[in-house]
Amino acid sequence: MDLERIIDDIQQLEEMFEAPDVRPLSPSDISAANRKHDVALAHSPWFRLWQSYGICCRSENPVFQPQARER
């Protein structure tokens, strides 16, 4: 095995994966990111307040499905 060739191949792969993804976001990508954001902030009192008053910069209606509160 040529060790230098293997190292070169690995470096080329690393460079390929370091390149940014320049594809435009699709509507489903944006929707998925919004859902992930909503789930991550679902327990924030500020986030719940903003959602309850409909303060939102998204084009679609916010969807919030509160889970049962633990006491």
PDB file of C-alpha atoms in Angstrom:
ATOM      1  CA  MET A   1       0.000   0.000   0.000  1.00  0.00           C
ATOM      2  CA  ASP A   2       1.179   3.457  -0.818  1.00  0.00           C
ATOM      3  CA  LEU A   3       0.879   5.417   2.410  1.00  0.00           C
ATOM      4  CA  GLU A   4       1.260   8.793   0.737  1.00  0.00           C
ATOM      5  CA  ARG A   5      -1.590   7.960  -1.665  1.00  0.00           C
ATOM      6  CA  ILE A   6      -3.880   7.006   1.234  1.00  0.00           C
ATOM      7  CA  ILE A   7      -3.046  10.220   3.102  1.00  0.00           C
ATOM      8  CA  ASP A   8      -3.698  12.261  -0.045  1.00  0.00           C
ATOM      9  CA  ASP A   9      -7.079  10.548  -0.543  1.00  0.00           C
ATOM     10  CA  ILE A  10      -8.068  11.278   3.037  1.00  0.00           C
ATOM     11  CA  GLN A  11      -7.080  14.938   2.684  1.00  0.00           C
ATOM     12  CA  GLN A  12      -9.127  15.240  -0.506  1.00  0.00           C
ATOM     13  CA  LEU A  13     -12.172  13.777   1.258  1.00  0.00           C
ATOM     14  CA  GLU A  14     -11.725  16.181   4.165  1.00  0.00           C
ATOM     15  CA  GLU A  15     -11.585  19.127   1.767  1.00  0.00           C
ATOM     16  CA  MET A  16     -14.760  17.980   0.012  1.00  0.00           C
ATOM     17  CA  PHE A  17     -16.702  17.820   3.274  1.00  0.00           C
ATOM     18  CA  GLU A  18     -15.395  21.206   4.435  1.00  0.00           C
ATOM     19  CA  ALA A  19     -16.967  22.936   1.446  1.00  0.00           C
ATOM     20  CA  PRO A  20     -20.216  24.749   2.310  1.00  0.00           C
ATOM     21  CA  ASP A  21     -23.472  23.536   0.846  1.00  0.00           C
ATOM     22  CA  VAL A  22     -24.469  26.255  -1.623  1.00  0.00           C
ATOM     23  CA  ARG A  23     -27.794  24.733  -2.627  1.00  0.00           C
ATOM     24  CA  PRO A  24     -30.794  26.961  -1.866  1.00  0.00           C
ATOM     25  CA  LEU A  25     -33.059  25.858   0.957  1.00  0.00           C
ATOM     26  CA  SER A  26     -36.311  24.280  -0.111  1.00  0.00           C
ATOM     27  CA  PRO A  27     -39.613  25.026   1.642  1.00  0.00           C
ATOM     28  CA  SER A  28     -39.461  21.607   3.321  1.00  0.00           C
ATOM     29  CA  ASP A  29     -35.940  22.386   4.624  1.00  0.00           C
ATOM     30  CA  ILE A  30     -37.176  25.644   6.141  1.00  0.00           C
ATOM     31  CA  SER A  31     -40.237  23.960   7.624  1.00  0.00           C
ATOM     32  CA  ALA A  32     -38.081  21.230   9.182  1.00  0.00           C
ATOM     33  CA  ALA A  33     -35.733  23.833  10.661  1.00  0.00           C
ATOM     34  CA  ASN A  34     -38.702  25.752  12.100  1.00  0.00           C
ATOM     35  CA  ARG A  35     -40.118  22.580  13.686  1.00  0.00           C
ATOM     36  CA  LYS A  36     -36.725  21.732  15.190  1.00  0.00           C
ATOM     37  CA  HIS A  37     -36.463  25.272  16.559  1.00  0.00           C
ATOM     38  CA  ASP A  38     -39.982  25.086  18.030  1.00  0.00           C
ATOM     39  CA  VAL A  39     -39.268  21.767  19.738  1.00  0.00           C
ATOM     40  CA  ALA A  40     -35.984  23.060  21.174  1.00  0.00           C
ATOM     41  CA  LEU A  41     -37.665  26.153  22.648  1.00  0.00           C
ATOM     42  CA  ALA A  42     -41.002  24.600  23.605  1.00  0.00           C
ATOM     43  CA  HIS A  43     -40.291  24.901  27.334  1.00  0.00           C
ATOM     44  CA  SER A  44     -39.145  28.527  27.229  1.00  0.00           C
ATOM     45  CA  PRO A  45     -41.687  30.856  28.859  1.00  0.00           C
ATOM     46  CA  TRP A  46     -40.756  33.638  26.398  1.00  0.00           C
ATOM     47  CA  PHE A  47     -41.247  31.373  23.425  1.00  0.00           C
ATOM     48  CA  ARG A  48     -44.656  30.237  24.685  1.00  0.00           C
ATOM     49  CA  LEU A  49     -45.631  33.874  25.267  1.00  0.00           C
ATOM     50  CA  TRP A  50     -44.597  34.868  21.741  1.00  0.00           C
ATOM     51  CA  GLN A  51     -46.482  31.950  20.271  1.00  0.00           C
ATOM     52  CA  SER A  52     -49.617  32.675  22.284  1.00  0.00           C
ATOM     53  CA  TYR A  53     -49.717  36.214  20.855  1.00  0.00           C
ATOM     54  CA  GLY A  54     -48.825  35.046  17.349  1.00  0.00           C
ATOM     55  CA  ILE A  55     -45.601  37.010  17.177  1.00  0.00           C
ATOM     56  CA  CYS A  56     -43.859  35.239  14.388  1.00  0.00           C
ATOM     57  CA  CYS A  57     -41.889  36.073  11.267  1.00  0.00           C
ATOM     58  CA  ARG A  58     -42.821  32.913   9.385  1.00  0.00           C
ATOM     59  CA  SER A  59     -45.189  32.776   6.471  1.00  0.00           C
ATOM     60  CA  GLU A  60     -47.021  29.713   7.816  1.00  0.00           C
ATOM     61  CA  ASN A  61     -49.012  29.572  11.022  1.00  0.00           C
ATOM     62  CA  PRO A  62     -46.980  28.512  14.047  1.00  0.00           C
ATOM     63  CA  VAL A  63     -47.698  25.028  15.281  1.00  0.00           C
ATOM     64  CA  PHE A  64     -47.258  24.403  18.960  1.00  0.00           C
ATOM     65  CA  GLN A  65     -48.223  21.152  20.589  1.00  0.00           C
ATOM     66  CA  PRO A  66     -47.599  21.483  24.305  1.00  0.00           C
ATOM     67  CA  GLN A  67     -46.723  18.341  26.156  1.00  0.00           C
ATOM     68  CA  ALA A  68     -48.149  17.487  29.531  1.00  0.00           C
ATOM     69  CA  ARG A  69     -46.413  19.546  32.191  1.00  0.00           C
ATOM     70  CA  GLU A  70     -44.520  17.655  34.840  1.00  0.00           C
ATOM     71  CA  ARG A  71     -45.193  18.790  38.389  1.00  0.00           C
TER      72      ARG A  71
END
